[in-house]
């Protein structure tokens, strides 16, 4: 029976892990460390508050740089001595022009919420924080086109367009701290991709500072522009290796007039694909999300206070769960379609679901999403996470998780002092599986067991080793599992054209 229950998510509890040092001198051997002379130059056009450095003339304590040198999941740690926080595109241009002349490596950094080490140094490069570029430049409520600085936080932009009855086309669990420039630079996917597509389609224009300081102004607000090469696409997903995104023009869709969600408990993973087909057929144009959560992920989320959508009785016998969201223009129409779907599921001769919870209020709607979005936080509380963000056929989701678990068991690594949990969750609508291996600590033997095993599995399915998190520093060696040698050589040629001195985010994307 479908019932409504209220789940209250407690305040997030931040947890920082012990960091592993990421120092690769060979990746930056062609570059020059920041010196006192460089600091003096930056001080000639940046205010004191925009320079954080352990170098003279006004050295800061090293721990002030920790939040910039350390990545969010506690796996990567840089050794940068200097963070620069410009407020304008012109200041970014001056910084890059100087760094290019001096051969100083530059790591562009947004909210630093990435999961593959893409926004922290591999050695002692200068960190270029975009957090002070945080102004909305314009918004057209008729077309829904928003133009904003790259450092604007995603949640702030969501709040900005909401009174105009629009929403951002991207929604992420890290929306309270991630920045739109970083979202674009990593081609972040998120929870709304099924409905609104990728950033390659919704981003209309970019302002980018190239490695030599040249400002490339392609900040168009045109929906159609068929005049030559679409250069902005090169920077979407380039992870700051070709230049620094300083401004974004993006199409924001109208806010749905009605939104609902329901979480369903399934007796078997085998029911997920038939359920997806049924849901797509019944809900059609109002379907906006179809999220998969395996039993281990659900149990960890509940254990660590991310909500309890179902009672113990309801989850008994459930192998996995699905969260379905609808978004449409007329509440009565949408509710009728959703109720017809639920009736069909409940009265089927061979039910695809055991039970479920249908939200009945905005608070319940948010609480069901909190359970799904809270899996990442629950994993971080449980231990050290090896995160693999992969694209594989929907039918193989469970096999990939189960086979990885058995692979680790065969290596003698599945126990409390090594790997504690292997779990999967993700976006069924776009074939994106988040495979998480939760360990007591980061150990070389665990990484050796996981890689290249997981990449070989992905390659066998002709999948992608990175569905939405990017390559960063973590997966550069694995790129050949998803890209041909011809593709990689072309990428290197493009990198060489834009960044011949190799100063931009060294050690990321390409080896």
Short mmCIF file of C-alpha atoms in Angstrom, two decimals:
data_model
loop_
_atom_site.label_atom_id
_atom_site.label_comp_id
_atom_site.label_asym_id
_atom_site.label_seq_id
_atom_site.Cartn_x
_atom_site.Cartn_y
_atom_site.Cartn_z
CA UNK A 1 0.00 0.00 0.00
CA UNK A 2 1.24 3.50 -0.78
CA UNK A 3 1.29 5.86 2.15
CA UNK A 4 2.87 9.22 2.89
CA UNK A 5 5.41 9.64 5.68
CA UNK A 6 7.48 12.58 6.73
CA UNK A 7 11.24 12.20 6.95
CA UNK A 8 13.30 14.93 8.55
CA UNK A 9 16.94 15.20 7.54
CA UNK A 10 19.23 16.34 10.35
CA UNK A 11 21.78 19.06 9.81
CA UNK A 12 24.73 17.85 7.79
CA UNK A 13 27.72 16.88 9.84
CA UNK A 14 30.97 17.72 8.11
CA UNK A 15 33.69 15.13 8.27
CA UNK A 16 37.20 15.54 6.97
CA UNK A 17 39.29 12.49 6.31
CA UNK A 18 43.00 12.04 6.69
CA UNK A 19 44.50 13.15 3.39
CA UNK A 20 46.84 11.21 1.20
CA UNK A 21 49.50 13.38 -0.36
CA UNK A 22 49.36 13.86 -4.11
CA UNK A 23 52.77 15.03 -5.25
CA UNK A 24 53.96 14.20 -8.74
CA UNK A 25 57.09 16.27 -9.46
CA UNK A 26 57.44 14.69 -12.89
CA UNK A 27 54.11 16.19 -13.96
CA UNK A 28 55.29 19.70 -13.10
CA UNK A 29 59.02 19.45 -13.83
CA UNK A 30 58.61 21.90 -16.71
CA UNK A 31 57.05 24.49 -14.39
CA UNK A 32 58.43 27.08 -11.97
CA UNK A 33 57.36 27.35 -8.30
CA UNK A 34 55.83 30.61 -7.07
CA UNK A 35 58.46 32.98 -5.62
CA UNK A 36 58.44 36.12 -3.51
CA UNK A 37 58.91 38.09 -6.74
CA UNK A 38 55.69 36.61 -8.11
CA UNK A 39 53.81 37.53 -4.93
CA UNK A 40 55.00 41.11 -5.27
CA UNK A 41 53.75 41.21 -8.85
CA UNK A 42 50.32 39.83 -7.91
CA UNK A 43 50.13 42.38 -5.08
CA UNK A 44 50.51 45.17 -7.64
CA UNK A 45 46.95 44.60 -8.88
CA UNK A 46 45.28 42.36 -6.27
CA UNK A 47 44.24 43.55 -2.80
CA UNK A 48 45.90 41.83 0.21
CA UNK A 49 42.74 39.83 0.97
CA UNK A 50 42.93 38.25 -2.49
CA UNK A 51 46.34 36.68 -1.84
CA UNK A 52 46.83 33.82 0.59
CA UNK A 53 50.43 32.65 0.62
CA UNK A 54 52.97 31.10 2.94
CA UNK A 55 55.63 33.19 1.19
CA UNK A 56 56.93 36.64 2.20
CA UNK A 57 56.28 39.52 2.58
CA UNK A 58 53.13 38.65 4.58
CA UNK A 59 53.14 34.87 5.03
CA UNK A 60 49.95 33.14 6.10
CA UNK A 61 49.90 30.03 8.33
CA UNK A 62 50.01 26.87 6.17
CA UNK A 63 46.70 25.65 7.58
CA UNK A 64 44.93 28.58 5.91
CA UNK A 65 45.62 26.86 2.61
CA UNK A 66 44.31 23.46 3.70
CA UNK A 67 40.79 23.97 2.35
CA UNK A 68 42.27 24.76 -1.06
CA UNK A 69 44.99 22.09 -1.14
CA UNK A 70 42.76 19.27 0.09
CA UNK A 71 40.00 17.65 -1.90
CA UNK A 72 36.52 16.98 -0.53
CA UNK A 73 36.73 13.20 -0.15
CA UNK A 74 40.13 13.22 1.54
CA UNK A 75 42.02 11.35 -1.12
CA UNK A 76 44.13 14.05 -2.73
CA UNK A 77 46.33 16.75 -1.23
CA UNK A 78 48.32 19.41 -3.05
CA UNK A 79 51.32 21.40 -1.87
CA UNK A 80 50.48 24.87 -3.17
CA UNK A 81 52.01 27.81 -1.34
CA UNK A 82 49.74 30.42 -2.90
CA UNK A 83 46.02 30.99 -3.51
CA UNK A 84 44.85 33.93 -5.62
CA UNK A 85 41.24 35.15 -5.45
CA UNK A 86 40.56 37.65 -8.27
CA UNK A 87 37.24 39.50 -8.52
CA UNK A 88 37.21 40.33 -12.23
CA UNK A 89 37.93 38.71 -15.55
CA UNK A 90 40.64 41.31 -16.16
CA UNK A 91 42.43 40.25 -12.96
CA UNK A 92 42.26 36.61 -14.06
CA UNK A 93 43.77 37.69 -17.38
CA UNK A 94 46.69 39.46 -15.67
CA UNK A 95 47.35 36.41 -13.47
CA UNK A 96 47.43 33.99 -16.40
CA UNK A 97 49.53 36.28 -18.55
CA UNK A 98 52.16 36.46 -15.80
CA UNK A 99 52.03 32.75 -14.99
CA UNK A 100 52.37 31.85 -18.66
CA UNK A 101 55.43 34.06 -19.03
CA UNK A 102 56.96 32.66 -15.84
CA UNK A 103 55.89 29.03 -16.52
CA UNK A 104 53.95 28.82 -13.25
CA UNK A 105 51.33 26.08 -13.11
CA UNK A 106 47.73 27.22 -12.47
CA UNK A 107 44.91 25.17 -10.94
CA UNK A 108 41.47 26.77 -11.42
CA UNK A 109 39.25 26.03 -8.44
CA UNK A 110 35.53 26.52 -7.90
CA UNK A 111 33.75 25.03 -4.91
CA UNK A 112 36.31 22.18 -4.71
CA UNK A 113 33.52 19.60 -4.52
CA UNK A 114 34.94 17.30 -7.20
CA UNK A 115 35.55 13.61 -6.60
CA UNK A 116 38.54 12.88 -8.87
CA UNK A 117 41.19 15.32 -7.63
CA UNK A 118 40.68 17.71 -10.53
CA UNK A 119 40.61 20.93 -8.53
CA UNK A 120 43.67 20.51 -6.28
CA UNK A 121 47.33 20.76 -7.29
CA UNK A 122 49.43 17.73 -8.12
CA UNK A 123 52.42 19.61 -6.68
CA UNK A 124 52.94 23.30 -5.86
CA UNK A 125 51.04 25.11 -8.61
CA UNK A 126 49.24 28.35 -7.78
CA UNK A 127 45.54 27.88 -6.99
CA UNK A 128 43.23 30.29 -8.79
CA UNK A 129 40.03 30.47 -6.75
CA UNK A 130 36.99 31.79 -8.62
CA UNK A 131 34.91 32.31 -5.47
CA UNK A 132 35.08 36.13 -5.68
CA UNK A 133 33.67 36.16 -9.22
CA UNK A 134 30.15 35.79 -7.88
CA UNK A 135 27.89 38.32 -9.59
CA UNK A 136 24.83 37.73 -11.74
CA UNK A 137 25.39 39.78 -14.87
CA UNK A 138 21.91 39.57 -16.37
CA UNK A 139 18.72 37.54 -16.49
CA UNK A 140 15.97 37.68 -19.11
CA UNK A 141 12.72 36.38 -17.57
CA UNK A 142 11.16 36.03 -21.02
CA UNK A 143 13.81 33.81 -22.61
CA UNK A 144 15.07 32.39 -19.31
CA UNK A 145 18.68 33.12 -20.24
CA UNK A 146 20.96 33.75 -17.28
CA UNK A 147 24.45 35.26 -17.54
CA UNK A 148 26.58 34.90 -14.42
CA UNK A 149 30.14 34.94 -13.16
CA UNK A 150 31.76 31.52 -12.94
CA UNK A 151 32.10 31.70 -9.16
CA UNK A 152 28.35 31.91 -8.48
CA UNK A 153 27.22 29.07 -6.23
CA UNK A 154 24.64 26.83 -7.89
CA UNK A 155 22.15 27.16 -5.03
CA UNK A 156 22.46 30.96 -5.13
CA UNK A 157 21.61 30.94 -8.84
CA UNK A 158 18.68 28.61 -8.15
CA UNK A 159 17.41 31.09 -5.55
CA UNK A 160 17.99 34.01 -7.94
CA UNK A 161 15.85 32.64 -10.78
CA UNK A 162 13.15 31.12 -8.55
CA UNK A 163 11.13 34.38 -8.11
CA UNK A 164 11.03 34.58 -11.91
CA UNK A 165 9.51 31.07 -12.06
CA UNK A 166 12.59 29.44 -13.54
CA UNK A 167 14.99 26.76 -12.32
CA UNK A 168 18.58 25.86 -13.08
CA UNK A 169 18.85 22.98 -15.59
CA UNK A 170 21.34 21.22 -13.32
CA UNK A 171 20.82 19.99 -9.76
CA UNK A 172 23.54 18.38 -7.63
CA UNK A 173 23.90 17.17 -4.08
CA UNK A 174 26.73 19.71 -3.66
CA UNK A 175 24.60 22.62 -4.92
CA UNK A 176 25.17 24.57 -1.71
CA UNK A 177 28.89 24.90 -2.38
CA UNK A 178 29.67 23.98 -6.01
CA UNK A 179 30.04 26.82 -8.51
CA UNK A 180 28.55 27.16 -11.98
CA UNK A 181 31.98 27.57 -13.60
CA UNK A 182 33.15 24.32 -12.06
CA UNK A 183 29.90 22.63 -13.10
CA UNK A 184 30.56 23.64 -16.70
CA UNK A 185 34.28 22.86 -16.59
CA UNK A 186 33.50 19.30 -15.46
CA UNK A 187 30.30 18.94 -17.53
CA UNK A 188 28.50 17.93 -14.34
CA UNK A 189 25.42 15.77 -14.87
CA UNK A 190 23.29 15.49 -11.77
CA UNK A 191 19.68 14.77 -11.05
CA UNK A 192 17.95 16.72 -13.84
CA UNK A 193 19.83 15.42 -16.87
CA UNK A 194 17.02 13.04 -17.80
CA UNK A 195 14.63 15.97 -18.21
CA UNK A 196 16.81 18.88 -19.33
CA UNK A 197 19.83 17.27 -20.97
CA UNK A 198 23.53 17.96 -20.47
CA UNK A 199 25.36 21.28 -20.15
CA UNK A 200 26.58 20.84 -23.72
CA UNK A 201 23.01 21.77 -24.70
CA UNK A 202 21.96 24.26 -22.03
CA UNK A 203 25.13 26.38 -21.98
CA UNK A 204 24.71 29.04 -24.66
CA UNK A 205 27.97 30.91 -24.25
CA UNK A 206 31.17 31.21 -22.23
CA UNK A 207 33.73 33.81 -21.33
CA UNK A 208 37.12 32.13 -21.01
CA UNK A 209 40.58 33.44 -20.17
CA UNK A 210 43.13 31.52 -22.21
CA UNK A 211 46.52 30.47 -20.77
CA UNK A 212 48.31 33.48 -22.27
CA UNK A 213 45.80 35.90 -20.73
CA UNK A 214 43.71 36.43 -23.87
CA UNK A 215 40.02 36.87 -23.05
CA UNK A 216 37.84 34.76 -25.34
CA UNK A 217 34.39 36.38 -25.24
CA UNK A 218 31.79 33.94 -26.50
CA UNK A 219 29.22 34.96 -23.90
CA UNK A 220 26.35 34.95 -26.37
CA UNK A 221 22.71 34.79 -25.35
CA UNK A 222 21.58 33.45 -28.71
CA UNK A 223 19.70 30.18 -28.89
CA UNK A 224 20.83 29.66 -32.48
CA UNK A 225 24.25 30.55 -33.88
CA UNK A 226 25.45 28.44 -36.79
CA UNK A 227 28.60 30.41 -37.66
CA UNK A 228 31.63 28.17 -37.73
CA UNK A 229 33.19 26.07 -35.00
CA UNK A 230 31.36 26.07 -31.67
CA UNK A 231 34.46 26.75 -29.59
CA UNK A 232 32.69 26.86 -26.24
CA UNK A 233 32.11 23.11 -26.41
CA UNK A 234 35.86 22.53 -26.05
CA UNK A 235 35.83 24.09 -22.58
CA UNK A 236 32.76 22.20 -21.32
CA UNK A 237 34.25 19.17 -19.60
CA UNK A 238 37.88 20.23 -20.17
CA UNK A 239 38.39 20.57 -16.40
CA UNK A 240 40.35 23.81 -16.66
CA UNK A 241 43.09 22.34 -18.84
CA UNK A 242 42.46 24.71 -21.76
CA UNK A 243 41.62 27.94 -19.95
CA UNK A 244 39.70 29.48 -17.06
CA UNK A 245 35.93 29.91 -17.42
CA UNK A 246 34.99 33.30 -15.95
CA UNK A 247 31.44 33.76 -17.24
CA UNK A 248 28.55 31.50 -18.23
CA UNK A 249 25.42 32.11 -20.31
CA UNK A 250 22.93 29.36 -19.62
CA UNK A 251 19.31 28.59 -20.53
CA UNK A 252 17.12 28.10 -17.46
CA UNK A 253 13.85 26.19 -18.00
CA UNK A 254 10.49 27.35 -16.62
CA UNK A 255 9.82 26.07 -13.13
CA UNK A 256 7.38 23.16 -13.11
CA UNK A 257 4.00 24.09 -11.70
CA UNK A 258 3.66 20.70 -10.07
CA UNK A 259 6.28 18.28 -8.73
CA UNK A 260 5.80 14.92 -7.07
CA UNK A 261 7.99 12.01 -6.11
CA UNK A 262 7.61 8.47 -4.90
CA UNK A 263 10.11 5.96 -3.55
CA UNK A 264 9.48 2.34 -4.47
CA UNK A 265 10.80 -0.84 -2.86
CA UNK A 266 11.58 -3.60 -5.37
CA UNK A 267 11.91 -7.29 -4.54
CA UNK A 268 14.57 -7.81 -7.21
CA UNK A 269 16.92 -5.77 -9.35
CA UNK A 270 15.49 -7.69 -12.31
CA UNK A 271 12.39 -5.51 -11.91
CA UNK A 272 14.22 -2.21 -12.39
CA UNK A 273 14.27 -2.21 -16.19
CA UNK A 274 10.64 -3.35 -16.64
CA UNK A 275 9.68 -0.72 -14.06
CA UNK A 276 11.61 1.95 -15.97
CA UNK A 277 9.83 1.01 -19.18
CA UNK A 278 6.46 1.12 -17.45
CA UNK A 279 7.18 4.46 -15.78
CA UNK A 280 8.36 6.03 -19.05
CA UNK A 281 5.28 4.81 -20.87
CA UNK A 282 2.82 5.93 -18.18
CA UNK A 283 4.38 9.27 -17.17
CA UNK A 284 5.84 10.25 -20.53
CA UNK A 285 6.62 13.98 -20.69
CA UNK A 286 6.33 14.65 -16.93
CA UNK A 287 9.02 12.13 -15.90
CA UNK A 288 12.00 14.13 -14.61
CA UNK A 289 14.06 11.62 -12.58
CA UNK A 290 14.42 7.87 -12.14
CA UNK A 291 17.05 7.10 -9.51
CA UNK A 292 18.31 3.68 -8.46
CA UNK A 293 19.53 2.89 -4.91
CA UNK A 294 20.69 -0.58 -3.95
CA UNK A 295 19.90 -2.04 -0.53
CA UNK A 296 23.35 -1.39 0.92
CA UNK A 297 23.25 2.28 -0.10
CA UNK A 298 19.74 2.68 1.32
CA UNK A 299 20.69 1.06 4.64
CA UNK A 300 23.78 3.28 5.02
CA UNK A 301 21.73 6.42 4.30
CA UNK A 302 19.21 5.44 6.98
CA UNK A 303 21.96 4.47 9.43
CA UNK A 304 23.61 7.87 9.14
CA UNK A 305 20.45 9.93 9.52
CA UNK A 306 19.60 10.83 5.93
CA UNK A 307 15.95 9.92 6.49
CA UNK A 308 13.76 6.85 6.75
CA UNK A 309 11.34 6.82 3.86
CA UNK A 310 9.98 3.35 4.57
CA UNK A 311 9.30 1.39 7.72
CA UNK A 312 11.30 -1.72 8.62
CA UNK A 313 8.30 -3.79 7.59
CA UNK A 314 8.13 -2.09 4.20
CA UNK A 315 11.82 -2.61 3.38
CA UNK A 316 11.79 -6.26 4.40
CA UNK A 317 12.52 -8.36 1.34
CA UNK A 318 13.52 -5.34 -0.80
CA UNK A 319 16.67 -5.80 -2.85
CA UNK A 320 16.76 -2.23 -4.15
CA UNK A 321 14.80 1.02 -4.38
CA UNK A 322 13.80 3.50 -7.06
CA UNK A 323 12.98 7.18 -6.63
CA UNK A 324 10.71 8.59 -9.32
CA UNK A 325 10.11 12.32 -9.77
CA UNK A 326 7.54 14.06 -11.95
CA UNK A 327 7.52 17.70 -13.04
CA UNK A 328 4.80 19.25 -15.15
CA UNK A 329 2.65 22.25 -15.92
CA UNK A 330 -0.73 21.29 -14.46
CA UNK A 331 -1.08 19.60 -11.08
CA UNK A 332 -4.36 17.82 -11.79
CA UNK A 333 -3.01 16.32 -15.01
CA UNK A 334 0.23 15.17 -13.39
CA UNK A 335 -1.46 13.69 -10.33
CA UNK A 336 -3.85 11.76 -12.54
CA UNK A 337 -0.96 10.23 -14.50
CA UNK A 338 0.94 9.38 -11.32
CA UNK A 339 -2.09 7.82 -9.65
CA UNK A 340 -2.77 5.75 -12.76
CA UNK A 341 0.83 4.50 -12.62
CA UNK A 342 0.57 3.56 -8.95
CA UNK A 343 -2.71 1.76 -9.52
CA UNK A 344 -1.18 -0.18 -12.38
CA UNK A 345 1.80 -1.19 -10.23
CA UNK A 346 -0.37 -2.24 -7.31
CA UNK A 347 -2.92 -4.26 -9.26
CA UNK A 348 -0.53 -6.10 -11.58
CA UNK A 349 -0.70 -9.90 -11.53
CA UNK A 350 3.07 -9.97 -10.96
CA UNK A 351 3.84 -6.72 -9.11
CA UNK A 352 7.14 -5.06 -9.94
CA UNK A 353 7.23 -3.35 -6.52
CA UNK A 354 6.61 -4.40 -2.94
CA UNK A 355 5.47 -1.04 -1.61
CA UNK A 356 6.35 2.63 -1.68
CA UNK A 357 5.96 6.11 -0.26
CA UNK A 358 4.30 8.92 -2.19
CA UNK A 359 5.09 12.46 -1.05
CA UNK A 360 2.08 14.50 0.01
CA UNK A 361 3.70 17.85 0.82
CA UNK A 362 6.75 19.94 -0.10
CA UNK A 363 8.44 18.76 3.12
CA UNK A 364 7.89 15.12 2.23
CA UNK A 365 9.05 15.78 -1.33
CA UNK A 366 12.31 17.20 0.01
CA UNK A 367 12.74 14.40 2.53
CA UNK A 368 12.56 11.70 -0.13
CA UNK A 369 15.20 13.48 -2.17
CA UNK A 370 17.29 13.93 0.98
CA UNK A 371 17.49 10.15 1.29
CA UNK A 372 18.87 9.77 -2.24
CA UNK A 373 21.18 12.80 -2.05
CA UNK A 374 22.33 11.75 1.42
CA UNK A 375 23.96 8.52 0.23
CA UNK A 376 27.20 10.38 -0.55
CA UNK A 377 27.33 11.92 2.93
CA UNK A 378 26.50 8.58 4.54
CA UNK A 379 29.36 6.92 2.67
CA UNK A 380 31.79 9.61 3.85
CA UNK A 381 30.74 9.03 7.46
CA UNK A 382 31.19 5.28 7.17
CA UNK A 383 34.78 5.28 5.97
CA UNK A 384 37.14 6.07 3.11
CA UNK A 385 35.42 5.85 -0.25
CA UNK A 386 36.76 4.67 -3.58
CA UNK A 387 34.26 6.25 -5.98
CA UNK A 388 33.77 5.08 -9.54
CA UNK A 389 31.37 7.07 -11.68
CA UNK A 390 30.77 4.90 -14.72
CA UNK A 391 28.42 4.50 -17.67
CA UNK A 392 27.39 0.93 -18.40
CA UNK A 393 24.22 -0.68 -19.80
CA UNK A 394 21.34 -0.47 -17.32
CA UNK A 395 20.96 -4.23 -17.30
CA UNK A 396 24.49 -4.64 -15.92
CA UNK A 397 24.22 -2.30 -12.89
CA UNK A 398 23.72 -5.08 -10.34
CA UNK A 399 26.24 -7.44 -11.95
CA UNK A 400 28.95 -4.77 -11.84
CA UNK A 401 28.34 -4.13 -8.12
CA UNK A 402 28.03 -7.81 -7.19
CA UNK A 403 31.01 -8.92 -9.25
CA UNK A 404 33.18 -6.16 -7.77
CA UNK A 405 32.24 -7.31 -4.28
CA UNK A 406 33.09 -10.92 -5.11
CA UNK A 407 36.35 -9.85 -6.77
CA UNK A 408 37.40 -8.10 -3.56
CA UNK A 409 36.31 -11.12 -1.52
CA UNK A 410 38.50 -13.38 -3.67
CA UNK A 411 41.46 -11.09 -2.86
CA UNK A 412 40.78 -11.43 0.87
CA UNK A 413 39.91 -7.74 1.18
CA UNK A 414 36.25 -7.90 2.20
CA UNK A 415 36.42 -7.41 5.97
CA UNK A 416 36.16 -4.64 8.58
CA UNK A 417 39.84 -3.65 8.36
CA UNK A 418 39.81 -3.36 4.57
CA UNK A 419 36.66 -3.08 2.43
CA UNK A 420 33.50 -2.80 4.51
CA UNK A 421 30.85 -2.20 1.85
CA UNK A 422 30.41 -2.29 -1.91
CA UNK A 423 27.34 -0.42 -3.08
CA UNK A 424 25.73 1.12 -6.12
CA UNK A 425 23.30 3.91 -6.88
CA UNK A 426 22.76 6.26 -9.76
CA UNK A 427 20.75 7.68 -12.61
CA UNK A 428 18.95 4.93 -14.48
CA UNK A 429 17.62 7.47 -16.97
CA UNK A 430 21.09 8.12 -18.38
CA UNK A 431 22.91 4.86 -17.61
CA UNK A 432 25.12 6.33 -14.87
CA UNK A 433 26.14 4.00 -12.04
CA UNK A 434 27.93 5.32 -8.96
CA UNK A 435 29.96 2.37 -7.73
CA UNK A 436 31.29 3.04 -4.21
CA UNK A 437 33.75 0.87 -2.31
CA UNK A 438 33.80 1.89 1.35
CA UNK A 439 37.03 0.99 3.15
CA UNK A 440 38.39 1.38 6.64
CA UNK A 441 41.33 3.28 5.15
CA UNK A 442 42.98 3.93 1.81
CA UNK A 443 45.31 0.99 1.14
CA UNK A 444 47.49 0.24 -1.90
CA UNK A 445 46.28 -3.35 -2.01
CA UNK A 446 42.66 -2.19 -2.31
CA UNK A 447 43.46 0.20 -5.14
CA UNK A 448 45.50 -2.49 -6.90
CA UNK A 449 42.55 -4.86 -6.64
CA UNK A 450 40.12 -2.28 -8.00
CA UNK A 451 42.26 -0.99 -10.83
CA UNK A 452 42.41 -1.89 -13.61
CA UNK A 453 39.68 -4.45 -12.78
CA UNK A 454 36.82 -1.92 -12.81
CA UNK A 455 38.11 -0.17 -15.93
CA UNK A 456 38.36 -3.50 -17.72
CA UNK A 457 34.76 -4.27 -16.78
CA UNK A 458 33.65 -0.89 -18.13
CA UNK A 459 35.60 -1.41 -21.33
CA UNK A 460 34.04 -4.83 -21.84
CA UNK A 461 30.64 -3.09 -21.90
CA UNK A 462 31.94 -0.32 -24.20
CA UNK A 463 31.08 2.05 -21.38
CA UNK A 464 32.69 5.17 -19.96
CA UNK A 465 35.10 5.31 -17.02
CA UNK A 466 33.62 8.71 -16.13
CA UNK A 467 29.94 9.44 -16.65
CA UNK A 468 29.86 12.84 -14.95
CA UNK A 469 32.68 13.36 -12.42
CA UNK A 470 35.41 13.88 -14.98
CA UNK A 471 38.94 12.49 -15.24
CA UNK A 472 40.85 14.79 -12.89
CA UNK A 473 44.07 13.39 -11.51
CA UNK A 474 42.50 10.09 -10.54
CA UNK A 475 41.74 8.62 -13.96
CA UNK A 476 44.32 9.99 -16.40
CA UNK A 477 45.97 6.58 -16.67
CA UNK A 478 42.61 4.96 -17.41
CA UNK A 479 41.55 7.21 -20.28
CA UNK A 480 42.49 4.58 -22.93
CA UNK A 481 39.76 2.32 -21.54
CA UNK A 482 37.18 4.79 -22.91
CA UNK A 483 38.99 6.71 -25.63
CA UNK A 484 40.86 5.41 -28.67
CA UNK A 485 44.48 6.32 -29.32
CA UNK A 486 43.33 8.54 -32.21
CA UNK A 487 40.99 10.43 -29.88
CA UNK A 488 43.65 10.87 -27.21
CA UNK A 489 46.20 12.18 -29.71
CA UNK A 490 43.69 14.71 -31.02
CA UNK A 491 42.97 15.83 -27.45
CA UNK A 492 46.70 16.33 -26.88
CA UNK A 493 46.96 18.39 -30.06
CA UNK A 494 44.10 20.62 -28.91
CA UNK A 495 45.78 21.00 -25.51
CA UNK A 496 49.02 21.97 -27.25
CA UNK A 497 47.31 24.66 -29.32
CA UNK A 498 45.62 26.34 -26.37
CA UNK A 499 48.30 25.73 -23.74
CA UNK A 500 51.70 25.20 -25.39
CA UNK A 501 53.54 25.83 -22.10
CA UNK A 502 51.43 23.32 -20.20
CA UNK A 503 50.55 25.62 -17.29
CA UNK A 504 46.82 24.88 -17.06
CA UNK A 505 45.84 22.31 -14.45
CA UNK A 506 48.86 20.04 -15.08
CA UNK A 507 48.41 16.34 -14.46
CA UNK A 508 44.66 16.42 -15.15
CA UNK A 509 42.69 14.69 -17.94
CA UNK A 510 45.78 13.85 -20.04
CA UNK A 511 48.96 12.14 -18.86
#
